[in-house]
mmCIF file with all atom_site columns, C-alpha atoms in Angstrom:
data_model
loop_
_atom_site.group_PDB
_atom_site.id
_atom_site.type_symbol
_atom_site.label_atom_id
_atom_site.label_alt_id
_atom_site.label_comp_id
_atom_site.label_asym_id
_atom_site.label_entity_id
_atom_site.label_seq_id
_atom_site.pdbx_PDB_ins_code
_atom_site.Cartn_x
_atom_site.Cartn_y
_atom_site.Cartn_z
_atom_site.occupancy
_atom_site.B_iso_or_equiv
_atom_site.pdbx_formal_charge
_atom_site.auth_seq_id
_atom_site.auth_comp_id
_atom_site.auth_asym_id
_atom_site.auth_atom_id
_atom_site.pdbx_PDB_model_num
ATOM 1   C CA . MET A 1 1   ? 21.226  4.062   -27.196 1.00 0.00 ? 1   MET A CA 1
ATOM 2   C CA . ASP A 1 2   ? 22.470  1.478   -24.703 1.00 0.00 ? 2   ASP A CA 1
ATOM 3   C CA . ALA A 1 3   ? 22.641  4.102   -21.986 1.00 0.00 ? 3   ALA A CA 1
ATOM 4   C CA . GLN A 1 4   ? 19.066  5.136   -22.653 1.00 0.00 ? 4   GLN A CA 1
ATOM 5   C CA . ASN A 1 5   ? 17.908  1.528   -22.537 1.00 0.00 ? 5   ASN A CA 1
ATOM 6   C CA . ALA A 1 6   ? 19.753  0.997   -19.261 1.00 0.00 ? 6   ALA A CA 1
ATOM 7   C CA . VAL A 1 7   ? 18.126  4.072   -17.736 1.00 0.00 ? 7   VAL A CA 1
ATOM 8   C CA . ALA A 1 8   ? 14.657  3.010   -19.014 1.00 0.00 ? 8   ALA A CA 1
ATOM 9   C CA . GLU A 1 9   ? 15.186  -0.528  -17.713 1.00 0.00 ? 9   GLU A CA 1
ATOM 10  C CA . LYS A 1 10  ? 16.314  0.758   -14.290 1.00 0.00 ? 10  LYS A CA 1
ATOM 11  C CA . ALA A 1 11  ? 13.296  3.102   -14.089 1.00 0.00 ? 11  ALA A CA 1
ATOM 12  C CA . GLU A 1 12  ? 10.991  0.236   -15.001 1.00 0.00 ? 12  GLU A CA 1
ATOM 13  C CA . SER A 1 13  ? 12.463  -2.093  -12.354 1.00 0.00 ? 13  SER A CA 1
ATOM 14  C CA . ASP A 1 14  ? 12.024  0.639   -9.737  1.00 0.00 ? 14  ASP A CA 1
ATOM 15  C CA . VAL A 1 15  ? 8.248   0.243   -10.010 1.00 0.00 ? 15  VAL A CA 1
ATOM 16  C CA . ASP A 1 16  ? 8.130   -3.540  -10.010 1.00 0.00 ? 16  ASP A CA 1
ATOM 17  C CA . LEU A 1 17  ? 5.802   -4.981  -7.421  1.00 0.00 ? 17  LEU A CA 1
ATOM 18  C CA . PRO A 1 18  ? 7.374   -7.409  -4.967  1.00 0.00 ? 18  PRO A CA 1
ATOM 19  C CA . ARG A 1 19  ? 6.909   -10.831 -6.514  1.00 0.00 ? 19  ARG A CA 1
ATOM 20  C CA . ALA A 1 20  ? 6.526   -12.561 -3.155  1.00 0.00 ? 20  ALA A CA 1
ATOM 21  C CA . LEU A 1 21  ? 3.692   -10.204 -2.211  1.00 0.00 ? 21  LEU A CA 1
ATOM 22  C CA . VAL A 1 22  ? 1.882   -10.685 -5.539  1.00 0.00 ? 22  VAL A CA 1
ATOM 23  C CA . LYS A 1 23  ? 2.275   -14.449 -5.176  1.00 0.00 ? 23  LYS A CA 1
ATOM 24  C CA . ARG A 1 24  ? 0.944   -14.391 -1.612  1.00 0.00 ? 24  ARG A CA 1
ATOM 25  C CA . ILE A 1 25  ? -2.096  -12.297 -2.668  1.00 0.00 ? 25  ILE A CA 1
ATOM 26  C CA . VAL A 1 26  ? -2.878  -14.540 -5.650  1.00 0.00 ? 26  VAL A CA 1
ATOM 27  C CA . LYS A 1 27  ? -2.549  -17.733 -3.598  1.00 0.00 ? 27  LYS A CA 1
ATOM 28  C CA . ALA A 1 28  ? -4.795  -16.325 -0.824  1.00 0.00 ? 28  ALA A CA 1
ATOM 29  C CA . LYS A 1 29  ? -7.434  -15.267 -3.360  1.00 0.00 ? 29  LYS A CA 1
ATOM 30  C CA . LEU A 1 30  ? -7.356  -18.673 -5.105  1.00 0.00 ? 30  LEU A CA 1
ATOM 31  C CA . ALA A 1 31  ? -7.753  -20.423 -1.756  1.00 0.00 ? 31  ALA A CA 1
ATOM 32  C CA . ALA A 1 32  ? -10.655 -18.147 -0.811  1.00 0.00 ? 32  ALA A CA 1
ATOM 33  C CA . LEU A 1 33  ? -12.389 -18.696 -4.151  1.00 0.00 ? 33  LEU A CA 1
ATOM 34  C CA . SER A 1 34  ? -11.991 -22.476 -3.856  1.00 0.00 ? 34  SER A CA 1
ATOM 35  C CA . GLY A 1 35  ? -13.629 -22.488 -0.458  1.00 0.00 ? 35  GLY A CA 1
ATOM 36  C CA . ASP A 1 36  ? -10.758 -24.506 1.018   1.00 0.00 ? 36  ASP A CA 1
ATOM 37  C CA . GLU A 1 37  ? -8.431  -22.113 2.812   1.00 0.00 ? 37  GLU A CA 1
ATOM 38  C CA . SER A 1 38  ? -6.023  -24.952 3.714   1.00 0.00 ? 38  SER A CA 1
ATOM 39  C CA . LYS A 1 39  ? -5.449  -26.000 0.106   1.00 0.00 ? 39  LYS A CA 1
ATOM 40  C CA . GLU A 1 40  ? -2.076  -24.948 -1.362  1.00 0.00 ? 40  GLU A CA 1
ATOM 41  C CA . PHE A 1 41  ? -2.121  -23.472 -4.851  1.00 0.00 ? 41  PHE A CA 1
ATOM 42  C CA . GLY A 1 42  ? 0.817   -23.203 -7.181  1.00 0.00 ? 42  GLY A CA 1
ATOM 43  C CA . ILE A 1 43  ? 1.349   -20.415 -9.653  1.00 0.00 ? 43  ILE A CA 1
ATOM 44  C CA . SER A 1 44  ? 3.730   -20.577 -12.610 1.00 0.00 ? 44  SER A CA 1
ATOM 45  C CA . LYS A 1 45  ? 6.489   -18.031 -13.101 1.00 0.00 ? 45  LYS A CA 1
ATOM 46  C CA . ASP A 1 46  ? 4.844   -16.810 -16.334 1.00 0.00 ? 46  ASP A CA 1
ATOM 47  C CA . ALA A 1 47  ? 1.469   -16.371 -14.665 1.00 0.00 ? 47  ALA A CA 1
ATOM 48  C CA . LEU A 1 48  ? 3.061   -14.479 -11.800 1.00 0.00 ? 48  LEU A CA 1
ATOM 49  C CA . THR A 1 49  ? 4.845   -12.202 -14.277 1.00 0.00 ? 49  THR A CA 1
ATOM 50  C CA . ALA A 1 50  ? 1.649   -11.626 -16.221 1.00 0.00 ? 50  ALA A CA 1
ATOM 51  C CA . LEU A 1 51  ? -0.267  -10.769 -13.056 1.00 0.00 ? 51  LEU A CA 1
ATOM 52  C CA . SER A 1 52  ? 2.475   -8.458  -11.825 1.00 0.00 ? 52  SER A CA 1
ATOM 53  C CA . GLU A 1 53  ? 2.684   -6.615  -15.144 1.00 0.00 ? 53  GLU A CA 1
ATOM 54  C CA . SER A 1 54  ? -1.063  -6.250  -15.516 1.00 0.00 ? 54  SER A CA 1
ATOM 55  C CA . THR A 1 55  ? -1.290  -4.979  -11.938 1.00 0.00 ? 55  THR A CA 1
ATOM 56  C CA . LYS A 1 56  ? 1.381   -2.357  -12.686 1.00 0.00 ? 56  LYS A CA 1
ATOM 57  C CA . VAL A 1 57  ? -0.580  -1.228  -15.749 1.00 0.00 ? 57  VAL A CA 1
ATOM 58  C CA . PHE A 1 58  ? -3.830  -1.095  -13.747 1.00 0.00 ? 58  PHE A CA 1
ATOM 59  C CA . ILE A 1 59  ? -2.244  0.921   -10.920 1.00 0.00 ? 59  ILE A CA 1
ATOM 60  C CA . SER A 1 60  ? -0.558  3.281   -13.391 1.00 0.00 ? 60  SER A CA 1
ATOM 61  C CA . LEU A 1 61  ? -3.831  3.877   -15.243 1.00 0.00 ? 61  LEU A CA 1
ATOM 62  C CA . ILE A 1 62  ? -5.751  4.651   -12.061 1.00 0.00 ? 62  ILE A CA 1
ATOM 63  C CA . ALA A 1 63  ? -2.955  6.834   -10.663 1.00 0.00 ? 63  ALA A CA 1
ATOM 64  C CA . SER A 1 64  ? -2.687  8.784   -13.931 1.00 0.00 ? 64  SER A CA 1
ATOM 65  C CA . THR A 1 65  ? -6.424  9.336   -14.119 1.00 0.00 ? 65  THR A CA 1
ATOM 66  C CA . ALA A 1 66  ? -6.653  10.345  -10.452 1.00 0.00 ? 66  ALA A CA 1
ATOM 67  C CA . ASN A 1 67  ? -3.777  12.800  -11.022 1.00 0.00 ? 67  ASN A CA 1
ATOM 68  C CA . ASP A 1 68  ? -5.616  14.304  -13.999 1.00 0.00 ? 68  ASP A CA 1
ATOM 69  C CA . ILE A 1 69  ? -8.723  14.741  -11.837 1.00 0.00 ? 69  ILE A CA 1
ATOM 70  C CA . CYS A 1 70  ? -6.582  16.325  -9.128  1.00 0.00 ? 70  CYS A CA 1
ATOM 71  C CA . GLN A 1 71  ? -4.988  18.753  -11.586 1.00 0.00 ? 71  GLN A CA 1
ATOM 72  C CA . GLU A 1 72  ? -8.381  19.745  -12.998 1.00 0.00 ? 72  GLU A CA 1
ATOM 73  C CA . LYS A 1 73  ? -9.266  20.842  -9.450  1.00 0.00 ? 73  LYS A CA 1
ATOM 74  C CA . ARG A 1 74  ? -6.003  22.799  -9.261  1.00 0.00 ? 74  ARG A CA 1
ATOM 75  C CA . ARG A 1 75  ? -4.568  20.671  -6.470  1.00 0.00 ? 75  ARG A CA 1
ATOM 76  C CA . SER A 1 76  ? -1.204  19.008  -6.258  1.00 0.00 ? 76  SER A CA 1
ATOM 77  C CA . THR A 1 77  ? -2.041  16.159  -3.903  1.00 0.00 ? 77  THR A CA 1
ATOM 78  C CA . VAL A 1 78  ? -4.100  13.163  -5.016  1.00 0.00 ? 78  VAL A CA 1
ATOM 79  C CA . ASN A 1 79  ? -6.590  12.072  -2.358  1.00 0.00 ? 79  ASN A CA 1
ATOM 80  C CA . ALA A 1 80  ? -8.893  9.063   -1.942  1.00 0.00 ? 80  ALA A CA 1
ATOM 81  C CA . ASP A 1 81  ? -11.856 10.791  -3.624  1.00 0.00 ? 81  ASP A CA 1
ATOM 82  C CA . ASP A 1 82  ? -9.698  11.400  -6.708  1.00 0.00 ? 82  ASP A CA 1
ATOM 83  C CA . VAL A 1 83  ? -8.947  7.677   -6.865  1.00 0.00 ? 83  VAL A CA 1
ATOM 84  C CA . PHE A 1 84  ? -12.628 6.778   -6.426  1.00 0.00 ? 84  PHE A CA 1
ATOM 85  C CA . ASN A 1 85  ? -13.569 9.264   -9.211  1.00 0.00 ? 85  ASN A CA 1
ATOM 86  C CA . ALA A 1 86  ? -10.876 7.788   -11.429 1.00 0.00 ? 86  ALA A CA 1
ATOM 87  C CA . LEU A 1 87  ? -12.286 4.311   -10.892 1.00 0.00 ? 87  LEU A CA 1
ATOM 88  C CA . GLN A 1 88  ? -15.736 5.535   -11.892 1.00 0.00 ? 88  GLN A CA 1
ATOM 89  C CA . ASP A 1 89  ? -14.359 7.367   -14.946 1.00 0.00 ? 89  ASP A CA 1
ATOM 90  C CA . LEU A 1 90  ? -12.628 4.160   -16.012 1.00 0.00 ? 90  LEU A CA 1
ATOM 91  C CA . ASP A 1 91  ? -15.853 2.114   -15.596 1.00 0.00 ? 91  ASP A CA 1
ATOM 92  C CA . PHE A 1 92  ? -14.789 0.305   -12.464 1.00 0.00 ? 92  PHE A CA 1
ATOM 93  C CA . GLN A 1 93  ? -17.776 1.496   -10.421 1.00 0.00 ? 93  GLN A CA 1
ATOM 94  C CA . GLU A 1 94  ? -18.137 -1.919  -8.797  1.00 0.00 ? 94  GLU A CA 1
ATOM 95  C CA . LEU A 1 95  ? -14.804 -1.398  -6.999  1.00 0.00 ? 95  LEU A CA 1
ATOM 96  C CA . VAL A 1 96  ? -15.692 1.915   -5.395  1.00 0.00 ? 96  VAL A CA 1
ATOM 97  C CA . ALA A 1 97  ? -18.044 0.710   -2.633  1.00 0.00 ? 97  ALA A CA 1
ATOM 98  C CA . PRO A 1 98  ? -15.788 -2.103  -1.323  1.00 0.00 ? 98  PRO A CA 1
ATOM 99  C CA . LEU A 1 99  ? -12.756 0.200   -1.488  1.00 0.00 ? 99  LEU A CA 1
ATOM 100 C CA . ARG A 1 100 ? -14.571 2.910   0.475   1.00 0.00 ? 100 ARG A CA 1
ATOM 101 C CA . GLU A 1 101 ? -15.414 0.298   3.097   1.00 0.00 ? 101 GLU A CA 1
ATOM 102 C CA . GLN A 1 102 ? -11.816 -0.884  3.302   1.00 0.00 ? 102 GLN A CA 1
ATOM 103 C CA . LEU A 1 103 ? -10.611 2.728   3.579   1.00 0.00 ? 103 LEU A CA 1
ATOM 104 C CA . GLU A 1 104 ? -12.930 3.223   6.565   1.00 0.00 ? 104 GLU A CA 1
ATOM 105 C CA . VAL A 1 105 ? -11.730 -0.002  8.147   1.00 0.00 ? 105 VAL A CA 1
ATOM 106 C CA . PHE A 1 106 ? -8.131  1.157   7.666   1.00 0.00 ? 106 PHE A CA 1
ATOM 107 C CA . LYS A 1 107 ? -8.843  4.576   9.119   1.00 0.00 ? 107 LYS A CA 1
ATOM 108 C CA . GLU A 1 108 ? -10.457 2.982   12.183  1.00 0.00 ? 108 GLU A CA 1
ATOM 109 C CA . ALA A 1 109 ? -7.499  0.653   12.630  1.00 0.00 ? 109 ALA A CA 1
ATOM 110 C CA . VAL A 1 110 ? -5.062  3.593   12.504  1.00 0.00 ? 110 VAL A CA 1
ATOM 111 C CA . LYS A 1 111 ? -7.203  5.574   14.941  1.00 0.00 ? 111 LYS A CA 1
ATOM 112 C CA . GLU A 1 112 ? -7.316  2.609   17.342  1.00 0.00 ? 112 GLU A CA 1
ATOM 113 C CA . ARG A 1 113 ? -3.567  2.014   17.038  1.00 0.00 ? 113 ARG A CA 1
ATOM 114 C CA . ASN A 1 114 ? -2.831  5.706   17.726  1.00 0.00 ? 114 ASN A CA 1
ATOM 115 C CA . LYS A 1 115 ? -5.232  5.701   20.663  1.00 0.00 ? 115 LYS A CA 1
ATOM 116 C CA . ASN A 1 116 ? -3.400  2.767   22.248  1.00 0.00 ? 116 ASN A CA 1
ATOM 117 C CA . ARG A 1 117 ? 0.043   4.241   21.562  1.00 0.00 ? 117 ARG A CA 1
ATOM 118 C CA . PRO A 1 118 ? 1.377   6.270   24.481  1.00 0.00 ? 118 PRO A CA 1
ATOM 119 C CA . SER A 1 119 ? 1.825   9.862   23.438  1.00 0.00 ? 119 SER A CA 1
ATOM 120 C CA . LYS A 1 120 ? 4.399   12.332  24.699  1.00 0.00 ? 120 LYS A CA 1
ATOM 121 C CA . LYS A 1 121 ? 1.634   14.490  26.120  1.00 0.00 ? 121 LYS A CA 1
ATOM 122 C CA . ARG A 1 122 ? 0.295   11.647  28.297  1.00 0.00 ? 122 ARG A CA 1
ATOM 123 C CA . LYS A 1 123 ? 3.780   10.623  29.501  1.00 0.00 ? 123 LYS A CA 1
ATOM 124 C CA . GLY A 1 124 ? 4.557   14.113  30.681  1.00 0.00 ? 124 GLY A CA 1
ATOM 125 C CA . ALA A 1 125 ? 7.425   16.192  29.433  1.00 0.00 ? 125 ALA A CA 1
ATOM 126 C CA . ALA A 1 126 ? 9.017   16.721  32.867  1.00 0.00 ? 126 ALA A CA 1
ATOM 127 C CA . GLU A 1 127 ? 11.784  14.145  32.321  1.00 0.00 ? 127 GLU A CA 1
ATOM 128 C CA . PRO A 1 128 ? 13.672  13.985  28.995  1.00 0.00 ? 128 PRO A CA 1
ATOM 129 C CA . PRO A 1 129 ? 14.203  10.497  27.578  1.00 0.00 ? 129 PRO A CA 1
ATOM 130 C CA . ARG A 1 130 ? 17.378  8.804   28.835  1.00 0.00 ? 130 ARG A CA 1
ATOM 131 C CA . SER A 1 131 ? 19.862  6.877   26.771  1.00 0.00 ? 131 SER A CA 1
ATOM 132 C CA . ALA A 1 132 ? 20.283  3.135   27.389  1.00 0.00 ? 132 ALA A CA 1
ATOM 133 C CA . ALA A 1 133 ? 23.646  3.769   29.086  1.00 0.00 ? 133 ALA A CA 1
ATOM 134 C CA . LYS A 1 134 ? 22.115  6.295   31.526  1.00 0.00 ? 134 LYS A CA 1
ATOM 135 C CA . GLN A 1 135 ? 19.234  3.898   32.274  1.00 0.00 ? 135 GLN A CA 1
ATOM 136 C CA . THR A 1 136 ? 21.679  1.062   33.014  1.00 0.00 ? 136 THR A CA 1
ATOM 137 C CA . ALA A 1 137 ? 23.803  3.297   35.244  1.00 0.00 ? 137 ALA A CA 1
ATOM 138 C CA . ALA A 1 138 ? 20.694  4.483   37.118  1.00 0.00 ? 138 ALA A CA 1
ATOM 139 C CA . ALA A 1 139 ? 19.478  0.926   37.616  1.00 0.00 ? 139 ALA A CA 1
ATOM 140 C CA . ALA A 1 140 ? 22.886  -0.209  38.913  1.00 0.00 ? 140 ALA A CA 1
ATOM 141 C CA . ALA A 1 141 ? 23.030  2.628   41.504  1.00 0.00 ? 141 ALA A CA 1
#
């Protein structure tokens, strides 16, 4: 039984959310709700653990429901619409509109980042990339 418990414990720790990230999100939200962004908020270890665990449960519930929706449609990849439908099925309709907006903001940011990133097609494929040693030797010559 000890081996099973060790495996179960390891599997559970693999899905733990980064505590520092959860703490940062909670502190930022508390500061925003207080109206004083400069104010520092503390959070106890127990509160941080409770928030982390409840967040894991919430994410697991949404992911499982979205996966069920996806399988009903005979697909193997969960997409954003599956997640939005899962939120509605779980009576979290009030989250759908703001999440859709944030998804669009994210897509625009990715599109803008990719537009500003030089692509191989724009650089031209006439000259293969050189190693650092070759670049140094060419510069010295």
